[in-house]
Backbone as a ProteinNet text record, in pm:
[ID]
protein_1_A
[PRIMARY]
MKIVTWNINSVRLRAPLIARVMATLDPDILCLQETKCPDAFFPHQAMEQFGFKYRHIWGMKGYNGVAILSKVPFSAPQTFTRAGRDDCRHIAVTFPDFTLHNLYIPAGGDIPDRLVNDKFGHKLDYVRDMTDILPTLHGTTDNVILVGDFNIAPLEHDVWSHKQLLTVVSHTPIEVQHLNDFQTGMGWVDAIRHFVPPQQKCYTWWSYRNRDWRQSNRGRRLDHIWVSRSLKSRLAQHKILVDARDWPQTSDHVPVCLTLS
[TERTIARY]
2714.2	2578.8	2504.4	2387.7	2305.5	2173.8	2136.6	2015.1	1936.4	1810	1714.5	1598.9	1562.8	1441.4	1346.4	1217	1118.1	983.1	922.1	780.7	702.1	649.9	591.1	445.6	384.7	242.7	148	146.6	65.4	144.3	183.3	266.6	192.7	66.1	-8.2	-32	-57.4	-79.3	49.4	159.3	281.3	387.9	353.1	448	517.9	450.4	519.2	635.3	629.5	735	862.6	850.1	972.3	1064.6	1007.5	1093.5	1184.6	1136.8	1219.4	1325	1287	1389.3	1499.4	1463	1562.3	1651	1594.4	1670.1	1767.8	1728.7	1811.7	1912.8	1869.8	1953.2	2004.1	1933.1	1967.7	2005.2	1913.6	1947.9	1952.2	2031.1	2030.1	1917.4	1887	1776.7	1690.9	1559.6	1464.1	1372.1	1369.9	1283.4	1167.6	1048.2	932.4	856.1	793.5	701.8	572.6	472.2	331.5	284.5	305.6	263	110.3	41.9	-105.5	-163.5	-109.6	-150.3	-146.3	-256.4	-255.6	-159.3	-99.5	0	-56.3	-180.3	-239.1	-249	-243	-255.6	-127.8	-16.9	109.9	147.6	199.7	228.3	362.8	363.5	482	539.2	447.8	492.3	577.9	524.8	599.3	734.7	746.2	872.8	968.4	921	1002.2	1062.4	981.4	1024.6	1132.8	1129.1	1230.2	1359.5	1355.1	1477.6	1478.7	1371.4	1368.6	1311.2	1402.2	1358.3	1324.1	1383	1369	1289.9	1177.6	1090.3	1043.8	1041.9	978.8	879.5	751.8	648.8	560.5	501.8	412.2	316.8	189.6	103.8	-38.7	-113.3	-254.3	-334.3	-467.4	-549.3	-552.4	-520.5	-540.5	-439.4	-356.7	-268	-135	-30.3	98.5	154.4	220.2	279.4	427.6	507.9	649.4	687.9	794.6	848.5	997.4	1071	1205.8	1219.2	1266.1	1276.6	1426.4	1473	1618.8	1649.2	1763.4	1813.5	1903.5	1945.6	2036.4	1966.2	2002.4	1926.8	1949.7	1847.6	1856.5	1793	1813.7	1758	1691.5	1628.8	1570.5	1473.7	1374.6	1278	1195.1	1178.6	1108.2	1006.1	900.7	806.6	802.6	780.3	785.6	664.4	603.5	498	565	526.3	587.6	481.6	509.3	423.9	280.3	272.7	148.5	53.5	97.5	12.2	73.6	-10	34	-2	69.2	21.4	117.4	199.1	276.5	368.5	457.8	548.9	696.7	726.8	872.3	899.2	989.6	1035.3	1189.8	1249	1392.4	1427.6	1547.4	1605.6	1759.2	1818.9	1964.9	2033	2132.3	2220	2351	2438.5	2563.4	2648.9	2641.6	2724.3	2657.2	2524.3	2453.9	2308.6	2247	2104.9	2038.3	1924.6	1855.5	1720.2	1688.5	1559.6	1491.3	1363.1	1283.7	1172.9	1171.6	1075.8	980.9	861.4	766.5	711.1	778.7	744.2	610.9	516.2	392.5	411.1	318	323.1	292	193.1	167.3	54.5	-27.3	-136.1	-91.9	-183.7	-158.8	-125	-168.5	-148	-42.6	64.8	178.9	156.5	50.4	16.9	-44	23.6	-28.2	-153.9	-182.4	-299.1	-427.4	-417.7	-537.5	-524.1	-411.4	-392	-321.7	-401.1	-348.1	-244.6	-257.1	-160.3	-21.5	-19.5	111.4	173	93	139.4	193.6	123.7	165.3	302.4	320.9	447.7	566.4	543.5	652.8	680.5	573.4	591.9	659.6	631.3	694.9	847.6	885.1	1028.3	1099.6	1032.4	1088.3	1105.7	1008	1013.2	1130.5	1150.5	1264.4	1394.3	1401.8	1523.9	1556	1454	1473.4	1502.2	1436.2	1434.7	1557.9	1598	1703.4	1838.1	1871.9	1994.9	1983.3	1863.3	1845.8	1858.2	1847	1857.1	1995	2072.3	2205	2310.2	2431.2	2540.4	2604.4	2697.7	2765.5	2857.1	2900	2981.9	2911.9	2782.2	2699.9	2691.6	2684.8	2660.4	2510.8	2455.6	2311.4	2283.1	2178.5	2132.6	1982.9	1950.9	1808.8	1772.3	1658.5	1611.7	1463.6	1411.8	1270.6	1220.9	1090.5	1024.4	1013.7	1100.7	1094.2	996.3	949.2	850.2	894.9	1028	1086	1205.3	1205.8	1319.5	1396.1	1505.1	1568.7	1651.5	1718.4	1814.1	1752	1811.3	1761.4	1747	1834.3	1833.7	1774.6	1706.5	1623	1482.2	1453	1321.7	1351.1	1246	1263.3	1264.4	1205.4	1208	1208.5	1321.3	1333.4	1238.9	1238.3	1158.7	1009.1	965	819.6	766.9	854	812.8	833	879.3	904.6	781.9	660.3	535.6	458.5	524.5	455.6	507.6	415.9	450.9	547.5	653.2	768.3	896.9	880	1004.2	992.9	896.5	883.1	998.9	1036.2	1152.2	1138.8	1014.7	1001.3	1023.5	976.8	1003.3	1155.3	1217.2	1354.6	1439.6	1396.6	1468	1455.1	1331	1306.9	1395.2	1404.5	1482	1629.3	1672.6	1816.4	1849.9	1758.8	1785.8	1796.4	1707.3	1714	1849.7	1893.1	2015.2	2143.1	2147.8	2263.5	2267.7	2149.4	2142.1	2236.2	2252.9	2343.6	2453.4	2459.1	2560	2540.9	2413.3	2383.7	2449.2	2494.8	2553.2	2442.2	2412.2	2319.1	2392	2362.1	2439.9	2434	2312.4	2296.9	2372.7	2363.6	2436.6	2589.5	2626	2771.7	2822.1	2741	2780	2729.8	2618.7	2564.3	2587.2	2664.5	2700.4	2569.3	2564.6	2446.1	2397.3	2488.7	2445.1	2390.4	2378.4	2321.9	2182.6	2090.8	1954.2	1946.1	1863	1847.7	1706.3	1634	1494	1469.6	1366	1321.2	1169.8	1102.8	956.3	905.6	807.5	743.2	593.8	518.9	372.9	297.1	198.8	111	38.3	23.7	-52.7	24.3	148.4	233.9	255.2	180.5	186.1	321.5	370.7	503.2	610.5	621.7	707.6	855.5	900.1	1041.1	1083.1	995.4	1031.7	1028	920.9	910.3	1004.2	1024.4	1122.9	1092.5	966.5	935.5	932	1048.1	1061.7	1103.6	1104.9	1152.7	1228.7	1325.9	1400.4	1337	1246.7	1174	1222.6	1290.6	1336.2	1485.1	1521.9	1652.9	1716.6	1849	1927.4	2032.6	2028.6	2127.4	2204.4	2332.5	2414.2	2487.9	2517.7	2599.4	2737.3	2804.3	2936.5	3035.2	3009.6	3093.3	3088.9	2985.9	2970.4	3012.9	3048.6	3077.9	3183.6	3287.9	3395.9	3358.6	3242.5	3193.5	3096.3	3071.9	2985.6	3054.7	2999.9	3069.5	3005.5	2874.7	2807.9	2662.5	2590.1	2445.2	2384.5	2251.9	2178.3	2034.6	1984.9	1842.7	1781.5	1688.7	1632.3	1528.9	1563.8	1473.3	1381.1	1426.7	1345.8	1226.6	1226.1	1109.6	985.1	1007	888.7	811.7	869.2	797.1	734.6	756.8	702.6	549.2	479.2	333.2	281.2	180	117.1	217.7	311.1	423.6	392.1	473	465.5	510.2	469.6	521.2	662.3	708.1	844.4	923.1	1057.5	1141.9	1237.8	1283	1374	1516	1567.1	1695.7	1785.6	1904.1	1991.7	2125.2	2171	2303.8	2377.2	2505.3	2595.5	2699	2713	2816.8	2930.5	3048.3	3164.9	3175.7
1748.2	1711.9	1668	1734.4	1698	1640.6	1524	1458.8	1442.8	1484.9	1468.9	1383	1292.6	1211	1246.6	1258.8	1297.5	1243.7	1164.2	1131.1	1249.1	1326.9	1459.4	1445.1	1328.2	1303.9	1415.5	1439.1	1533.1	1651.9	1659.1	1770.8	1900.1	1898.6	2027.4	2082.3	1997.5	2049.8	2105.3	2036.3	2069.8	2134.1	2177.2	2244.8	2363.7	2443.4	2556.9	2510.1	2392	2341.3	2312.9	2295.5	2272.7	2395.5	2510.6	2631.9	2616.7	2550.3	2532	2426.6	2324	2222.6	2293.4	2379.7	2449.9	2536	2609	2699.7	2624.7	2503.7	2426.5	2339.8	2266.4	2169.1	2211	2293.9	2339.3	2228.1	2127.3	2015	2053.5	1980.7	1990.2	1911.1	1795.6	1703.1	1674.8	1683.8	1652.3	1539.7	1425	1316.6	1305.9	1306.9	1305.8	1171.9	1125.8	1011.7	1054.5	972.8	995.5	1137.8	1178.3	1308.3	1323.3	1211.3	1212.3	1319.1	1323.5	1430.2	1382.5	1386.7	1358.4	1450.6	1405.8	1491.1	1625.2	1631.1	1751.5	1862.9	1824.4	1917.7	1938.9	1886.7	1902.1	2048.1	2099.3	2243.9	2277.6	2278.5	2305.3	2450.1	2543	2681.9	2696.7	2634	2644.2	2583.3	2465.7	2399.3	2483.1	2552.4	2647.7	2755.1	2804.5	2908.6	2854.3	2727.7	2665.9	2634.2	2653.3	2631.4	2500	2421.1	2290.1	2302.6	2332.5	2351.5	2221.2	2110.7	1981.7	1889.2	1831.1	1754.8	1628.8	1521.5	1396.7	1353	1346.8	1315.1	1204.9	1137.5	1029.9	1017.9	1064.9	1070.4	1023.3	1004	965.8	1025.9	1025.1	1090.7	1018.5	1090.4	1039	945	880.2	773	781.4	732.2	706.2	833.2	812.6	926.1	954.4	969.8	999.9	1108.6	1185.2	1293.8	1306.7	1340.2	1374.2	1517.8	1607.4	1749.9	1781.6	1857.5	1875.6	2016.9	2064.4	2195.3	2171.2	2049	2015.9	1921.6	1931.1	1852.1	1700.7	1625	1479.5	1432.1	1302.7	1244.8	1111.4	1052.4	919.6	899.7	990	966.7	837.4	763.6	630.1	618.8	541.4	495.4	345.3	281.1	137.1	84.8	-21.1	-97.9	-213.2	-226.3	-327.4	-421.7	-549.3	-647.2	-642.3	-618.3	-627.5	-510.8	-399.4	-285.9	-160	-82.9	44.7	155.9	162.5	247.8	356.7	403.8	530.3	521.4	419.2	400.7	395.6	400.6	385	464.9	561.2	636.1	641.7	680.1	692.3	792.6	856.3	941.8	918	965.8	948.7	1085.7	1103.9	1215.5	1178	1272.7	1236.9	1136.4	1142.8	1057.8	936.6	930.8	819.4	814.9	703.9	686.5	691.4	758.8	777.3	714.3	623.9	566.4	620.8	655.5	700.4	601.4	544.4	432.1	465.2	415.7	423.4	279.4	202.9	65.2	62.2	-28.8	-28.7	-43.9	15	9.2	-130.5	-193.1	-331.1	-356.2	-252	-276.9	-303.4	-361.6	-378.6	-522.8	-619.2	-758	-825.4	-872.6	-926.2	-1071	-1089.6	-1226	-1210.3	-1254	-1236.7	-1317.4	-1422.8	-1504.2	-1431.6	-1337.5	-1261.8	-1109.9	-1067.7	-927.8	-914.2	-882.1	-869.1	-758.2	-649.6	-544.6	-593.3	-678.1	-730.4	-818.2	-899.6	-988.2	-902.6	-790.6	-702.7	-640.1	-602.5	-544.2	-639	-764.2	-865.2	-889.3	-898.2	-919.2	-801.8	-683.9	-564.5	-565.4	-593.1	-603.6	-711.5	-826	-933.1	-893.5	-825.3	-774.1	-682	-591.3	-499.9	-577.8	-677.6	-762.8	-825	-873.6	-945	-853.8	-739.9	-656.5	-561	-505.9	-405.3	-463.1	-584	-634.7	-651.7	-653.2	-656.5	-517.8	-418.2	-277.3	-220.8	-270.3	-213.5	-319.6	-292.1	-380.3	-355.1	-439.9	-429.7	-304.7	-253.4	-133.1	-2.4	-5	115.3	198	331.4	421.3	441.2	388.3	391.6	439.1	514.9	557.3	524.9	460.6	435.1	514.9	584.1	661.3	637.8	666.1	659.9	611.5	605.6	548.4	398.5	317.9	176.6	107.6	178.3	125.3	1.6	-15.2	-124.7	-65.4	-98.1	-59.9	-184.3	-210.3	-346.2	-379.8	-285.9	-315.7	-298.6	-361.9	-358.3	-220.5	-128.9	7.8	104.8	46.1	128.4	149.7	89.5	102.2	127.9	183.2	222.7	100.8	-12.2	-132.4	-253.4	-312.2	-429.2	-540.5	-565.6	-678.7	-653.8	-536.4	-504.9	-489.7	-460.8	-438.7	-556.8	-669.5	-783.6	-838.3	-812.2	-853.6	-738.3	-621.7	-501.8	-485.3	-460.1	-438.4	-323	-346.7	-259.6	-312.7	-409.8	-463	-611.7	-676.5	-820.4	-891.2	-1012.7	-1080	-1110.6	-1138.8	-1167.8	-1043.5	-931.1	-807.3	-770	-785.6	-758.1	-852.5	-979.7	-1073.3	-1036.2	-995.4	-955.1	-829.8	-736.6	-616.3	-647.5	-739.7	-778.3	-851.8	-934.3	-996.5	-895.4	-793.8	-683.8	-609.6	-579.9	-509	-588.9	-714.2	-794.5	-837.5	-838.7	-885.7	-809.4	-678.3	-599.1	-530.3	-571.9	-517.7	-368.7	-326.8	-184.5	-144.8	-18.3	35.9	125.2	96.2	174.3	306.5	413.1	534.2	599.9	590.3	651.4	571.2	439.6	360.3	362.3	406.7	433	534.2	635.2	738.2	712	642.4	618.5	471.4	442.8	303.4	221.8	90.5	8.9	2.6	16.5	9.8	142.3	243.6	372.7	385.6	433.1	454.7	559.1	534.9	626.2	610.6	719.6	721	833.4	807.9	910.5	933.7	857.7	862.1	850.7	930.1	926	938.2	850.7	846.2	975.5	1008.7	1124.1	1092.9	966.1	936.3	974.1	995.6	1026.8	1178.1	1247.3	1392.7	1439.2	1382.9	1422	1331.7	1336.6	1241.6	1252.2	1373.5	1393.7	1336.1	1352.9	1299.6	1146.9	1087.5	941.5	878.8	946.2	907.7	762.4	731	598.2	603.8	608.2	625.2	497.6	511.8	403.3	466.9	396.3	443	375.9	440.3	388.6	444.8	555	628.3	601.9	562.7	511.3	573	574.5	607.6	500.2	423.6	323	371	336.3	363.2	237.1	228.6	117.4	126.1	9.7	3.3	99.4	125	211	355.1	392	528.5	540.1	433.9	435.4	537.8	545	640.6	784	810.8	946.4	995	906.1	942.1	1045.1	1168.2	1275.7	1301.7	1318.3	1341.5	1318.4	1320.2	1301.9	1398.8	1413.3	1484.6	1434.4	1399.2	1369.8	1489.7	1556.6	1683.9	1656.6	1614.4	1570.9	1689.2	1809.4	1926.6	1944.5	1890.8	1905.8	1838.3	1745.2	1677.1	1771.5	1885.5	1986.9	2098.8	2098.4	2203.7	2197.1	2308.4	2304.5	2224.7	2144.3	2063.7	1986.1	1924.1	1855.4	1705.7	1641.1	1494.7	1423.5	1296.9	1213.4	1160.3	1178.3	1147.7	1277.5	1267.7	1387.1	1373	1479.7	1474.1	1412.8	1332	1270.3	1317.2	1368.1	1427.8	1351.6	1329	1270	1366	1389.2	1468.9	1377.8	1389.8	1311.8	1405.2	1360.8	1445.8	1439.9
-293.8	-335.6	-209.5	-180.7	-67.9	-119.4	-64.9	-101.6	27.1	23.6	136.9	98.9	191	170.5	282.9	252.8	352.6	314.4	399.6	389.5	438.4	344	377.8	421.3	387.2	434.6	384.2	253.5	182.2	140.9	17.1	-33.1	-40.8	-72.8	-77.5	59.6	155.1	291.3	353.8	323.8	394.1	302.5	186.2	94.4	164.9	244	302.5	399.1	453.4	542.5	463.5	334.5	257.7	261.8	286.1	300.6	422.9	527.2	645.7	623.1	541.1	499.6	424.2	331.7	252.8	336.2	432.7	513.8	603.6	643.3	741.1	671.3	566.8	500.3	360.2	292.4	157.5	67.1	43.7	-44.7	-189.9	-265.3	-411.9	-468	-394.3	-441.3	-322.6	-339.4	-234.1	-287	-217.8	-254	-148.3	-204	-116.6	-136.7	-26.8	-30.6	30.9	-1.8	46.7	13.6	-114	-153.7	-160.5	-178.8	-170.8	-270.8	-387.3	-479.8	-623.2	-695.2	-838.1	-911.1	-1011.3	-1086.5	-1132.9	-1168.3	-1218.2	-1109	-985	-875.9	-796.3	-844.6	-776.4	-767.5	-656.1	-636.3	-706.9	-839.3	-913.3	-884.5	-875.4	-858.3	-727.6	-624.7	-497.4	-507.8	-579.4	-591.9	-674.3	-774.7	-855.6	-760.6	-670	-579.9	-486.4	-455.2	-371	-447.9	-577.3	-657.9	-729.2	-718.1	-782.2	-920.4	-1016.6	-1157	-1225.9	-1176.6	-1243.2	-1146.2	-1200.9	-1120.7	-1191.3	-1113.4	-1165.2	-1054	-1091.4	-995	-1044	-944.9	-978.2	-860	-877.1	-762.5	-791.6	-687.9	-699.4	-590	-604	-511.4	-377.7	-266.6	-133.4	-75.9	-162.8	-115.5	-187.5	-116.9	-178.2	-248.1	-365.6	-437.2	-400.1	-504.3	-482.3	-576.7	-534.8	-616.5	-595.9	-709	-701.8	-753.5	-669.4	-699.5	-696.3	-802	-814.5	-862.3	-810.4	-862.1	-985.8	-1003.4	-1113.3	-1213.4	-1338	-1440.6	-1422.3	-1460.9	-1465	-1596.9	-1622.5	-1746.1	-1710.7	-1810.9	-1801.8	-1687	-1670.6	-1559.8	-1587.7	-1482.6	-1492.5	-1378.4	-1409.2	-1306.3	-1314.1	-1198.3	-1191.6	-1119.2	-1176.6	-1112	-1037.2	-912.6	-822.9	-765.5	-752.4	-690.1	-753.5	-879.4	-951.1	-931.4	-872.7	-851.9	-898.9	-966.5	-1024.4	-930.8	-817.1	-705.3	-659.9	-758	-734.1	-613.6	-620.9	-508	-547.4	-673.9	-710.5	-842.9	-831.3	-944.1	-943.6	-1056.7	-1065.6	-1171.3	-1154.3	-1254.2	-1259.8	-1361.2	-1376.5	-1378.5	-1294.3	-1289.2	-1354.4	-1386.4	-1450.8	-1369.5	-1236.2	-1154.8	-1094.6	-1101.4	-1033.5	-1077.8	-1054	-1074	-936.4	-925.6	-798.1	-802.5	-705	-692.2	-567.8	-576.9	-465.7	-444	-323.7	-293.7	-177.9	-188	-77.9	-53.8	27.4	48.2	129.5	96.2	174.4	320.5	397.9	542.7	592.5	535.6	567.4	663.5	700.8	790.8	930.1	1013	1153.7	1196.5	1117.5	1156.1	1072.8	1139.8	1064.5	1019.3	940.2	896.2	755.9	653.3	516.8	491.5	570.2	546.5	583.5	678.8	719.2	684.8	638.3	611	479.1	373.6	239.7	229.5	311.1	308.7	347	445.7	491.6	385.9	320	213	97	67.5	-41.7	-7.1	121.2	160.6	139.2	183.1	167.7	19.5	-64.8	-204.2	-271.3	-223.3	-278.9	-256.4	-130.4	-99	-179.2	-190.8	-265.1	-414.7	-469.2	-600.1	-623.7	-532.4	-539.8	-538.6	-453.6	-436.1	-570.8	-641.2	-763.9	-883	-886.8	-1005.8	-1016.3	-904.3	-911.5	-970.4	-939.5	-1002.8	-1155	-1205.6	-1354.1	-1414.9	-1329.2	-1385.2	-1368.8	-1273.1	-1243.7	-1226.1	-1275.4	-1254.3	-1120.3	-1084.5	-947.6	-939.2	-1051.8	-1050.3	-1075.3	-1092.6	-1117.6	-988.5	-1008.8	-895.5	-883	-771.3	-752.1	-606.1	-592.5	-458.7	-450	-332.7	-303.4	-179.8	-185.7	-73.7	-54.8	63.3	81.5	213.1	223.5	339.8	313.5	379.8	360.7	452.7	550.4	645.5	716.6	728.5	808.6	887.4	1012.8	1099.5	1126.9	1057.3	1058.8	1179.2	1243.8	1344.2	1485.5	1581.7	1720	1771.8	1742.6	1792.8	1692.8	1588.3	1501.1	1555.2	1669.7	1737.7	1883.2	1949.1	2089.2	2183.3	2138.9	2217.4	2124.5	2103.8	2016.5	2063.5	2190.9	2249.7	2230.6	2257.5	2251.9	2107.5	2014.3	1877.7	1785.6	1838.4	1753.5	1682	1741.4	1685	1623.2	1608.9	1553.6	1410.4	1316.3	1182.6	1172.2	1099.7	1072.7	1135.1	1230.5	1301.7	1315.5	1254.5	1270.1	1204.6	1252.5	1194.5	1043.3	996.7	854	764.7	814.8	741.9	740.9	855.8	865.1	773.6	770.1	683.7	536.2	498	358.4	323.9	416	394	387.6	477.1	477.3	347.5	294.6	170.4	58.8	64.6	-34	-27.9	93.5	110	65.2	105.4	75.2	-71.4	-137.4	-276.1	-366	-346.2	-424.5	-339.4	-215.6	-125.8	-89.3	-81.2	-49.8	76.4	85.6	208.2	270	397.2	474	511.9	438.9	453.8	592.8	653.3	784.9	888.1	883.1	977.5	948.1	836.6	809.7	910.1	946.7	1039.3	1183.6	1198.4	1335.6	1370	1468.2	1505.6	1529.5	1496.1	1514.1	1656.9	1753.2	1898.2	1946.7	1862.7	1900.8	1849.5	1933.1	1890.9	1778.4	1683.2	1569.3	1511.5	1511.1	1464.7	1361.2	1281.4	1182.8	1189.3	1274.7	1277.3	1423.3	1459.3	1592.6	1569.5	1629.2	1604.5	1643.5	1565.5	1602.5	1733.8	1772.1	1892.5	2015.5	2007.3	2120.6	2127.5	2210	2214.2	2260.9	2365.1	2418.8	2358.2	2228.3	2155.7	2191.1	2219.6	2252	2386.3	2482.6	2616.6	2617.4	2556.1	2556.4	2456.1	2340.2	2237.5	2189.4	2169.7	2119.6	1963.5	1909.3	1764.5	1691.9	1558.4	1469.5	1352.1	1300.8	1183.4	1058.8	1000.1	884.3	753.4	759.3	637.5	617.1	493.7	471.9	348.8	346.6	227.6	212	101.8	71.4	-52.9	-57.6	-175.2	-217.7	-344.3	-397.4	-335.5	-337.2	-275.6	-349.6	-469.3	-547	-500.9	-421.8	-368.4	-223.6	-161.9	-17.5	14.9	-64.6	-37	-48	-106.5	-123.6	-14.6	83.5	192.8	283	288.9	362	497.6	507	633.2	619.8	733.2	733.9	841.1	827.2	932.5	927.4	1047.2	1066	1131.2	1066.7	1111.6	1217.6	1333	1437.6	1474.1	1475.9	1521.4	1430.5	1306.5	1218.9	1272.1	1365.9	1423.9	1511.5	1547.3	1630.2	1549.2	1417	1336.2	1334.7	1315.3	1314.1	1192.4	1217.5	1110.2	1030.9	1103.5	1037.8	1012.1	939.8	918.9	1042.2	1054.1	1163.9	1129.7	1004.6	966.5	960.2	976.3	962.4	844.4	790.5	676.4	714.8	624.2	641.3	527.2	559.4	462.1	451	331.1	307.3	219	256.2	173.6	111.7	-20.4	-92.3	-132.9	-117.9	-167.3	-314
[MASK]
+++++++++++++++++++++++++++++++++++++++++++++++++++++++++++++++++++++++++++++++++++++++++++++++++++++++++++++++++++++++++++++++++++++++++++++++++++++++++++++++++++++++++++++++++++++++++++++++++++++++++++++++++++++++++++++++++++++++++++++++++++++++++++++++++++++

């Protein structure tokens, strides 16, 4: 079973690039974030052509939006309101072997101070809400997978410069603490760091502002796949499709793939 998560940054604009994801990774399940597309305009026909017969989408005009696209059937599609806002950031479905959540945690704006930046406050509240709510949905022995753009790079080597980014939204200590609380609350396993040692640099996002992104390599690991402890033994391999950052009209995020045995 291959699961891919990708912040596609507009599904209608970049739907043709999914063909390249399929050719390279051939996922059974593709989870998208920042689809920026109302449900009525979602490109269902294209997804059918890619083999995704089963789809659960939740989108809005111009912002946010998440989608779970699958070659295999699922049940119990759900949408969730988080931190008091109905803003198309969290959906879930159930497969025979596990439940899958697709998240798009708020970016949080530019100023890491909730007193002057409501977006940052909303981000912290969102993560805290997830920390509190998920244990009410799942028991400690349930098979659960969380994927998505978490917009937080928690580890020192999840960013190109730990020292320089400590005051930059996505790597500030308070965000990292909130995400750590979220992770430890149910003992989530960071599937990518299961394969990539914490002392090794690992990125999934490079800014559009950096034209020569590969040479400078000023990246951050914002896109994550977590699994419940009950699934740890089934972690088989991973791939971060770094070359996707060079595709024409691509997202600033790249697809992240997890294979389960």
